[in-house]
PDB file of C-alpha atoms in Angstrom:
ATOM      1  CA  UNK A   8      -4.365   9.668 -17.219  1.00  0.00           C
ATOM      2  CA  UNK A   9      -4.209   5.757 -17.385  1.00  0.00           C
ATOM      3  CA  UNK A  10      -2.570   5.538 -13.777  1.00  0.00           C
ATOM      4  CA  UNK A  11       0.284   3.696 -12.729  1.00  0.00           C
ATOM      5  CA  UNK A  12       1.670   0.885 -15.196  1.00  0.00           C
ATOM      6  CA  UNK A  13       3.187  -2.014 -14.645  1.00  0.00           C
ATOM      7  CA  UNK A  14       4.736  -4.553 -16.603  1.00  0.00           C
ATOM      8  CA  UNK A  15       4.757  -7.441 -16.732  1.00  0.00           C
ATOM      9  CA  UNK A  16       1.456  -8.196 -15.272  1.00  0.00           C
ATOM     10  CA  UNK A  17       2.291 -11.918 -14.619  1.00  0.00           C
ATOM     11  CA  UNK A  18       6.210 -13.458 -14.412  1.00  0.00           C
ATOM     12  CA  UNK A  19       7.421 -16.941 -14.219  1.00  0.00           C
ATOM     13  CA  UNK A  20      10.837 -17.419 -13.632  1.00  0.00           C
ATOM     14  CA  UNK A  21      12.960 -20.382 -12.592  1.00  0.00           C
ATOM     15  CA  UNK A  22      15.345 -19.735  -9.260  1.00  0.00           C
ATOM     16  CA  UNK A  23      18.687 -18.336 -10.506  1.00  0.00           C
ATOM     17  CA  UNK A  24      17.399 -16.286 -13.551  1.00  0.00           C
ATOM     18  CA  UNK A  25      17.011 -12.235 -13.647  1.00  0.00           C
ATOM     19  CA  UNK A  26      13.894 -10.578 -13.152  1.00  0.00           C
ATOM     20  CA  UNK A  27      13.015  -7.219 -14.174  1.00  0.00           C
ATOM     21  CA  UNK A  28      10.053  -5.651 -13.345  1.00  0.00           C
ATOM     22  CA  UNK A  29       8.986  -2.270 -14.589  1.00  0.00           C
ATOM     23  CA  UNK A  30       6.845   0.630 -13.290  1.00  0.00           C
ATOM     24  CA  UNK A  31       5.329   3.841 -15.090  1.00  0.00           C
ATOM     25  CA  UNK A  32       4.135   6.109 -12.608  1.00  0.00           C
ATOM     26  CA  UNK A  33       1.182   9.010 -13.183  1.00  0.00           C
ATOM     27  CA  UNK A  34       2.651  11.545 -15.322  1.00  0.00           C
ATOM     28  CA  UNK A  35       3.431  14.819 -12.667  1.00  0.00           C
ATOM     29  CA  UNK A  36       4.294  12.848  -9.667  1.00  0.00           C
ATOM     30  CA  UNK A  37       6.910  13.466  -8.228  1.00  0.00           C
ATOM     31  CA  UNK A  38       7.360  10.068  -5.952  1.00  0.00           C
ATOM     32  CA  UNK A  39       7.685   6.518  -6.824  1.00  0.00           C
ATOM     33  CA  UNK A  40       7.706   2.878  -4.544  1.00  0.00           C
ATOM     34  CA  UNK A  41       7.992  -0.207  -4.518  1.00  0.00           C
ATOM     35  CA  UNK A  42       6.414  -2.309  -2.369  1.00  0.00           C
ATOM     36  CA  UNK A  43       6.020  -5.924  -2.597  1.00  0.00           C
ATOM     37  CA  UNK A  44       3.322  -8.057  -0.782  1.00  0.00           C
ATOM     38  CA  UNK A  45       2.828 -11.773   0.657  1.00  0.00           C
ATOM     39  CA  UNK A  46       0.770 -13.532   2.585  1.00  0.00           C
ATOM     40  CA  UNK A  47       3.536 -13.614   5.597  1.00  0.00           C
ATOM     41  CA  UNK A  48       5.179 -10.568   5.436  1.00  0.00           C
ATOM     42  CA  UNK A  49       1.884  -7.896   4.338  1.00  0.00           C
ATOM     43  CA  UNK A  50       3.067  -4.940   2.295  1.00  0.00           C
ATOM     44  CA  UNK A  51       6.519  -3.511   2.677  1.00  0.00           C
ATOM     45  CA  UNK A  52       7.946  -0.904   0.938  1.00  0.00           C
ATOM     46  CA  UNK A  53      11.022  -1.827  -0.869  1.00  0.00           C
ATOM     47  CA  UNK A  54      12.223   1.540  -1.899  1.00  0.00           C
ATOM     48  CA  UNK A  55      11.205   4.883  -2.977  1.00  0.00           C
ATOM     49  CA  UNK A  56      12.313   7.953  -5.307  1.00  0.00           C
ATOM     50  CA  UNK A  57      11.668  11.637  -5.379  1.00  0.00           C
ATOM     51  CA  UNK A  58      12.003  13.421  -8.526  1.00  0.00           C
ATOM     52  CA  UNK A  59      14.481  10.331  -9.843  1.00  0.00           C
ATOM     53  CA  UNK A  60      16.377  10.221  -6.949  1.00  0.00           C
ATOM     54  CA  UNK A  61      16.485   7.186  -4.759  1.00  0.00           C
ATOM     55  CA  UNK A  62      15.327   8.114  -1.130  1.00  0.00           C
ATOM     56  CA  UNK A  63      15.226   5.161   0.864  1.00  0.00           C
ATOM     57  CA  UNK A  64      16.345   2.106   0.334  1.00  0.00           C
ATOM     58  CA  UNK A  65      16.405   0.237   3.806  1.00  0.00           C
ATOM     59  CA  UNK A  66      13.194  -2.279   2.640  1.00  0.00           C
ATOM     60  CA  UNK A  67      15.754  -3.918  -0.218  1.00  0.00           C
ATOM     61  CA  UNK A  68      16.192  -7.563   1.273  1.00  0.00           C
ATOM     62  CA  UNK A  69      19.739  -7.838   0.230  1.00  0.00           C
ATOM     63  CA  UNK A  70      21.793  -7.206  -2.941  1.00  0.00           C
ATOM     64  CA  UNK A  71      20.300  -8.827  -4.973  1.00  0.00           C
ATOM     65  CA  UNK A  72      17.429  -6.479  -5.673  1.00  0.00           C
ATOM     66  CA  UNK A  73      18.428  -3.551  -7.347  1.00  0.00           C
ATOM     67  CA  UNK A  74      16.188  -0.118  -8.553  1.00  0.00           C
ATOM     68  CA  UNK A  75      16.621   2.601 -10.968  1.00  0.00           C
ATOM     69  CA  UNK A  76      14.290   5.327 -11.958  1.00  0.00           C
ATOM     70  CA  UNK A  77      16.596   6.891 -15.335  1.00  0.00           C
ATOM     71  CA  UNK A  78      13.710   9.656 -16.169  1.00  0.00           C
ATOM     72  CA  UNK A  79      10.620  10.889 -14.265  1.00  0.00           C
ATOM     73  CA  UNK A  80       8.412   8.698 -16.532  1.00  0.00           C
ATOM     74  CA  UNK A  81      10.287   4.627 -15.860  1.00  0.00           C
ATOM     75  CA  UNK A  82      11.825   2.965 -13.110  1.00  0.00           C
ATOM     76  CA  UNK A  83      12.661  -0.494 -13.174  1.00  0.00           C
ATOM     77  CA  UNK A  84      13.315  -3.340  -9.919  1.00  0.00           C
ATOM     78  CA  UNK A  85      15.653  -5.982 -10.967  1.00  0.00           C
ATOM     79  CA  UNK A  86      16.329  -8.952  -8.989  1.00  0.00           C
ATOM     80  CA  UNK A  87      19.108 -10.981  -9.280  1.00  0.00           C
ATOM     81  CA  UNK A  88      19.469 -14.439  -9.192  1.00  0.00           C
ATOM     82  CA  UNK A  89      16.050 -14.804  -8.198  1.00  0.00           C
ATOM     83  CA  UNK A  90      15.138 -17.200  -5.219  1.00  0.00           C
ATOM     84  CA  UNK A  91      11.571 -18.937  -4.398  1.00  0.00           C
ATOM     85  CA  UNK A  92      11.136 -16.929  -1.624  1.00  0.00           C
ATOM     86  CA  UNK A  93      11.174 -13.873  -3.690  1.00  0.00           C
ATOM     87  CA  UNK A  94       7.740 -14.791  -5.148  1.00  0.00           C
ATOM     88  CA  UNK A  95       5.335 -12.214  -4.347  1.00  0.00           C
ATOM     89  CA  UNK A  96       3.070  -9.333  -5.684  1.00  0.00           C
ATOM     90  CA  UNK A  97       5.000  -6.272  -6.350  1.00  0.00           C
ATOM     91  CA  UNK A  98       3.394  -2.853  -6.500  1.00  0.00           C
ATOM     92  CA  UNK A  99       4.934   0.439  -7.767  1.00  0.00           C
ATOM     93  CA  UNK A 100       2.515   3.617  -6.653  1.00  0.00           C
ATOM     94  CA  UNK A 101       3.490   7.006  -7.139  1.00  0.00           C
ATOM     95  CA  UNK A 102       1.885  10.453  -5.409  1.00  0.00           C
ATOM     96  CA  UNK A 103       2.391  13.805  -5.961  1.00  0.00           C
ATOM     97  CA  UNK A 104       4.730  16.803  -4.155  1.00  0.00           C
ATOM     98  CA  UNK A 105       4.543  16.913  -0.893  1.00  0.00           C
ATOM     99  CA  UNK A 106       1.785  18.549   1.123  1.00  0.00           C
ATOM    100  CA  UNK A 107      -0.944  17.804  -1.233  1.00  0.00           C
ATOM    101  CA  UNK A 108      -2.262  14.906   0.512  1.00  0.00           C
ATOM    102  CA  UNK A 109      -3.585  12.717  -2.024  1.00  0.00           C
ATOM    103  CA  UNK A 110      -1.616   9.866  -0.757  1.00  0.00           C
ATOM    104  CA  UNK A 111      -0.030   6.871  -3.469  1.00  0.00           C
ATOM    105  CA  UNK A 112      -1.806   5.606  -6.546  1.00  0.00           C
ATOM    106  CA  UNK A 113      -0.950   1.920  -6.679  1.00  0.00           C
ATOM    107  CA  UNK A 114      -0.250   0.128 -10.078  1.00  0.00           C
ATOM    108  CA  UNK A 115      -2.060  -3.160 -10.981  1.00  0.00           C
ATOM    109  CA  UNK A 116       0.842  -5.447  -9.413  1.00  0.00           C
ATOM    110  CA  UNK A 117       3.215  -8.079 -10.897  1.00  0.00           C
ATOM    111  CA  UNK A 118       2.751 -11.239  -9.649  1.00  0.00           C
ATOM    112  CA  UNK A 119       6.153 -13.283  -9.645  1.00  0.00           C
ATOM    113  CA  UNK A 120       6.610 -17.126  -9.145  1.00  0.00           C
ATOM    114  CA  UNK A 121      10.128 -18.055  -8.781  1.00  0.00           C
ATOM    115  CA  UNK A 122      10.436 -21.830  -9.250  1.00  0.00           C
TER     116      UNK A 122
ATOM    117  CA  UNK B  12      10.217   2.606  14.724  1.00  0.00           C
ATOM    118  CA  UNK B  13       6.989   3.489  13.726  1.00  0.00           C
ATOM    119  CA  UNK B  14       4.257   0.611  14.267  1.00  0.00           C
ATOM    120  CA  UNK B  15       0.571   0.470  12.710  1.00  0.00           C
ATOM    121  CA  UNK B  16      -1.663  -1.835  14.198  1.00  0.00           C
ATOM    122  CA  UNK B  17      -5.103  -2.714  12.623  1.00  0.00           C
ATOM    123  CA  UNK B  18      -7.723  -4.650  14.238  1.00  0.00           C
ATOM    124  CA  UNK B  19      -9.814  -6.835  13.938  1.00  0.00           C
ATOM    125  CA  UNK B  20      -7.579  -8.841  11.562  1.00  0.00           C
ATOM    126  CA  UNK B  21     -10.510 -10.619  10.573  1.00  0.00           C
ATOM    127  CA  UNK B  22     -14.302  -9.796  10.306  1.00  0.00           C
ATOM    128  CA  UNK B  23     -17.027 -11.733   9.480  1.00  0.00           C
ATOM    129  CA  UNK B  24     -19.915  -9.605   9.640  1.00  0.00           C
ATOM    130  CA  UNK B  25     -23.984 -10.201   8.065  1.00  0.00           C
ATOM    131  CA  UNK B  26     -25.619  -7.859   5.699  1.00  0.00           C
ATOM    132  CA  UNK B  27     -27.252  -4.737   7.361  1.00  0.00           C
ATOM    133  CA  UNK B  28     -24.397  -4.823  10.211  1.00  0.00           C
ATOM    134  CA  UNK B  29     -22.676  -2.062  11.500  1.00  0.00           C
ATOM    135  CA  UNK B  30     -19.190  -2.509  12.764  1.00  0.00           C
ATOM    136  CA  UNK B  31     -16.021  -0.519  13.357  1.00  0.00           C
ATOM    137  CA  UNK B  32     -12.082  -0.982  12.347  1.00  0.00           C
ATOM    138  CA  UNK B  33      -9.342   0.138  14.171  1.00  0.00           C
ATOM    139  CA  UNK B  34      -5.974   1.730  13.364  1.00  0.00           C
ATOM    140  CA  UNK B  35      -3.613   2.440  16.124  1.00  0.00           C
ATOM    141  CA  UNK B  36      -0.110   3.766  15.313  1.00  0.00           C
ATOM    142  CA  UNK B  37       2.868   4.538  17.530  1.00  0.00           C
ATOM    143  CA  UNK B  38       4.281   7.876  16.471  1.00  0.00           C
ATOM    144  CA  UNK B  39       2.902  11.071  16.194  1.00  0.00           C
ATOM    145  CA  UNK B  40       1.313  11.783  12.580  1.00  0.00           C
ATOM    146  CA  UNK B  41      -1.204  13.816  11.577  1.00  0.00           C
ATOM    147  CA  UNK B  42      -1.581  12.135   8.073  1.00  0.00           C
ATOM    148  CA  UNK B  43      -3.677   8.772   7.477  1.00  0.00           C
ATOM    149  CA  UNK B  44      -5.101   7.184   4.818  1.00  0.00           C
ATOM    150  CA  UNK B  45      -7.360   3.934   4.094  1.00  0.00           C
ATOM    151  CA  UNK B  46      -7.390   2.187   0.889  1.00  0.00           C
ATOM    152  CA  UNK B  47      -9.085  -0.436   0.043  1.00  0.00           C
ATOM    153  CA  UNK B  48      -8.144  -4.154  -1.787  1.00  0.00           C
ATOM    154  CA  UNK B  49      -9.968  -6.892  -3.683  1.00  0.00           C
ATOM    155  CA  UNK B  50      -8.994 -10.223  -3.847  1.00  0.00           C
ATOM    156  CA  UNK B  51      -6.136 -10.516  -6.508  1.00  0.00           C
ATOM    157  CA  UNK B  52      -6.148  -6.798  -7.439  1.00  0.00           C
ATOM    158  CA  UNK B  53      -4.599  -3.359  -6.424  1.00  0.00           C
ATOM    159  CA  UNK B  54      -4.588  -1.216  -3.701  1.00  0.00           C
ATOM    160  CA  UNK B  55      -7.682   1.195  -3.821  1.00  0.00           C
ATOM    161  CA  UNK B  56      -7.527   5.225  -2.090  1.00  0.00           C
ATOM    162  CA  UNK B  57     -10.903   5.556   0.298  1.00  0.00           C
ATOM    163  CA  UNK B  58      -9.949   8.369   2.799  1.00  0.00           C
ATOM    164  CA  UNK B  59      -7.198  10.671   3.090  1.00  0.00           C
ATOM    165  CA  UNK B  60      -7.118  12.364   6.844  1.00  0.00           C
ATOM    166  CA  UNK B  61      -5.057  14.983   7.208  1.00  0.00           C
ATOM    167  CA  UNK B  62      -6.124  16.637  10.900  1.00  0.00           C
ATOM    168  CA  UNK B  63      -7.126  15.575  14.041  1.00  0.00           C
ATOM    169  CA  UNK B  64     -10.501  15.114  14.212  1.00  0.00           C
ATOM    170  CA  UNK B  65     -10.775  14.703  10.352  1.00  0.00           C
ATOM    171  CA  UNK B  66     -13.933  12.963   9.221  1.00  0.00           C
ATOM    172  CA  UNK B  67     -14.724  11.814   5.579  1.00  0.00           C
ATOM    173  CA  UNK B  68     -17.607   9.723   4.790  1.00  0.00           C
ATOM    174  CA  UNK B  69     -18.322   8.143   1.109  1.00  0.00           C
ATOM    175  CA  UNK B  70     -21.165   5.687   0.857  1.00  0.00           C
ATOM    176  CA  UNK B  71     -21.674   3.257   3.626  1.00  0.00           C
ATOM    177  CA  UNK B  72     -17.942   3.884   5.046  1.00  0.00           C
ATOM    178  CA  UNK B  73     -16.878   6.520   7.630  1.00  0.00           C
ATOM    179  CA  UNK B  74     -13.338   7.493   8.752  1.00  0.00           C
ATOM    180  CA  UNK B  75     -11.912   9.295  11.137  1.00  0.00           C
ATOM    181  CA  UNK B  76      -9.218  10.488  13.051  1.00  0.00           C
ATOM    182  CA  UNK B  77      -7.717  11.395  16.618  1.00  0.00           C
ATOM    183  CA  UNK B  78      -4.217  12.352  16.588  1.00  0.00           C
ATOM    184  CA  UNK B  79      -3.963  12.282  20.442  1.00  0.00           C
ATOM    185  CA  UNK B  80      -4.921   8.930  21.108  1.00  0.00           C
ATOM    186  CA  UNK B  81      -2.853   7.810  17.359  1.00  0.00           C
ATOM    187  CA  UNK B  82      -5.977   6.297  16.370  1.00  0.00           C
ATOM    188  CA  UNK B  83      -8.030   6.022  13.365  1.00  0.00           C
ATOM    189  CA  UNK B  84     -11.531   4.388  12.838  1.00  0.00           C
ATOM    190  CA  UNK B  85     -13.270   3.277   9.641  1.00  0.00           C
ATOM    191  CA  UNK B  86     -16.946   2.907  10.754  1.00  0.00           C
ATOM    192  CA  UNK B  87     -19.153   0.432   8.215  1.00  0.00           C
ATOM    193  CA  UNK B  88     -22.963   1.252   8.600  1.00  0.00           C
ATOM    194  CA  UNK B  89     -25.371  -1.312   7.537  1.00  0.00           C
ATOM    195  CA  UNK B  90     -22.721  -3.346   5.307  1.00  0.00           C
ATOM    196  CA  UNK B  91     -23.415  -4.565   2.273  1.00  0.00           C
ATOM    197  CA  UNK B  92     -21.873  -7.669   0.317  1.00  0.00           C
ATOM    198  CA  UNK B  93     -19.954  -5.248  -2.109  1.00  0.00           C
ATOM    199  CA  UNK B  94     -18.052  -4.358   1.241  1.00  0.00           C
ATOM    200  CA  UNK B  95     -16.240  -7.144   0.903  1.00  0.00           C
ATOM    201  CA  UNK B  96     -12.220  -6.712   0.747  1.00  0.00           C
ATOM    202  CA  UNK B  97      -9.073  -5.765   2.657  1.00  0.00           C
ATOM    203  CA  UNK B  98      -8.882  -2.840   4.243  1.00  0.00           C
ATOM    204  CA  UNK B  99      -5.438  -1.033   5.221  1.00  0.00           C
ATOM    205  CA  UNK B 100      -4.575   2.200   6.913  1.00  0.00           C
ATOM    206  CA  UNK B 101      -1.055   3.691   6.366  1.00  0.00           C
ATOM    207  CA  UNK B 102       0.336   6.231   8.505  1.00  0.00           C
ATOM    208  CA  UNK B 103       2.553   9.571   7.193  1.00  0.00           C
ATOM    209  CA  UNK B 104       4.923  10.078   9.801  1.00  0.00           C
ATOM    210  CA  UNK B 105       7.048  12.648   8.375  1.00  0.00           C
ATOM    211  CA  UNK B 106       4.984  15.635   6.715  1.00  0.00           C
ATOM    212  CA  UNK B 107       6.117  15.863   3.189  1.00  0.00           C
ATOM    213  CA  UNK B 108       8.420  12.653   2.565  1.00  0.00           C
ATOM    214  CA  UNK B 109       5.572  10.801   0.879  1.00  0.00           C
ATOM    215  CA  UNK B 110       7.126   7.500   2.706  1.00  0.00           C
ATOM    216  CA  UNK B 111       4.000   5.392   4.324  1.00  0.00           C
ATOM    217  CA  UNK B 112       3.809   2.607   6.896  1.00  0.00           C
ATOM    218  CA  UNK B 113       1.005   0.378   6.406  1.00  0.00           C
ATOM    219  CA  UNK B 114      -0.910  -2.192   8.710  1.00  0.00           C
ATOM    220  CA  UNK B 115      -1.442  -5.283   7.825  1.00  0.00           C
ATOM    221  CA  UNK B 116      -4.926  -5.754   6.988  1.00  0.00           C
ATOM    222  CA  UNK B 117      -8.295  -5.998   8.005  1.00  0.00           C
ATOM    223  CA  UNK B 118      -9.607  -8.753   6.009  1.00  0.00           C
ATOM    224  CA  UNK B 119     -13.578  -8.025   5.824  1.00  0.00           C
ATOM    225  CA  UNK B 120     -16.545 -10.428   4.813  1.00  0.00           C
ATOM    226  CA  UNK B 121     -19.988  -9.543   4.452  1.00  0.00           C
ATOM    227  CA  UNK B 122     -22.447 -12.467   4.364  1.00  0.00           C
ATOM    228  CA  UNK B 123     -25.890 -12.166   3.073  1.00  0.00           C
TER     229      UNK B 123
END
């Protein structure tokens, strides 16, 4: 398997514009996150989804980040308008059922600059 | 609220060293894990603990766990420079929910 994918790898976007990032977790896991990571702050997890579902959605900052996970194979984060202090490294990861105890896979990261 | 504390933040430590990391968490769990992060890339799996007194050892790096005391250890014998890189715990604090509270960071440097 080619692990989690995420796209794009790199985003620069000027404050006020939409931001999508997107996520392709390990085929046959059943969970997905988002996290996103900065210097300040460390990781937090943004949300999370089991078997397309959201789950938990109390790490979304305010409205205008957004998540949707349409099929078991894509989930997308969308934030918008974007604000400089959104810039970060986001990370989707996805694990399997529960009780195997594998723990998350992380994907490579997209690293945003908001202007 | 659940709380994972990692320390030291930061270690500066020579070749050949040995030197432990601690993770110290607030709320029962009997699930912890330790990955690992380079400079500008991903998070990295190491150790997945899943009992008290779990032990897993890969290389140079040792972890462990005690459930009592909610504390974790990741024991570096004789370190080499490869060693170098972020290390996290994360704490499962509901058996089954996948959810997982990191700490933030134990930023390690191994100098020749």
């Amino acid at each position: 398997d080619a692990g989690v994918i995420q796209s794009p790898r790199h985003e620069v976007t000027e404050m006020g514009q939409e931001v999508t990032l997107r996520c392709k977790p390990i085929s046959g896991h059943d969970y997905l996150f988002w996290y996103r990571q900065t210097m300040m702050r460390g990781l937090e997890l943004l949300i999370y989804f089991n078997n397309n579902v959201p789950i938990d959605d109390s790490g979304m900052p305010e409205d205008r980040f957004s998540a949707k996970m349409p099929n078991a194979s894509f989930s997308t984060l969308k934030i918008q308008p974007s604000e400089p202090r959104d810039s970060a490294v986001y990370f989707c990861a996805s694990s399997q059922p529960p009780g195997r105890g594998h723990g998350q896979f992380f994907g490579p990261g997209t690293r945003l600059t908001v202007l | 609220e659940l709380k994972v504390e990692q320390n030291p933040l930061f270690l500066s430590m020579q070749e050949g060293k040995n030197y432990t990391i601690y993770c110290n968490y607030s709320t029962t769990s009997d699930r912890l894990y330790w990955y690992r992060q380079d400079p500008g890339k991903s998070l990295e799996s190491l150790f997945v603990l899943l009992s008290n007194g779990a032990v897993k050892q890969e290389g140079r790096l040792m972890a462990s766990l005690d459930t009592k005391a909610r504390l974790s250890t990741l024991h570096i014998t004789a370190a080499v420079h490869d060693l170098s890189a972020t290390y996290f715990c994360a704490v499962e604090i509901n058996f089954g929910n996948e959810k997982l509270t990191f700490g933030t960071g134990t930023r390690l440097t191994i100098i020749p």
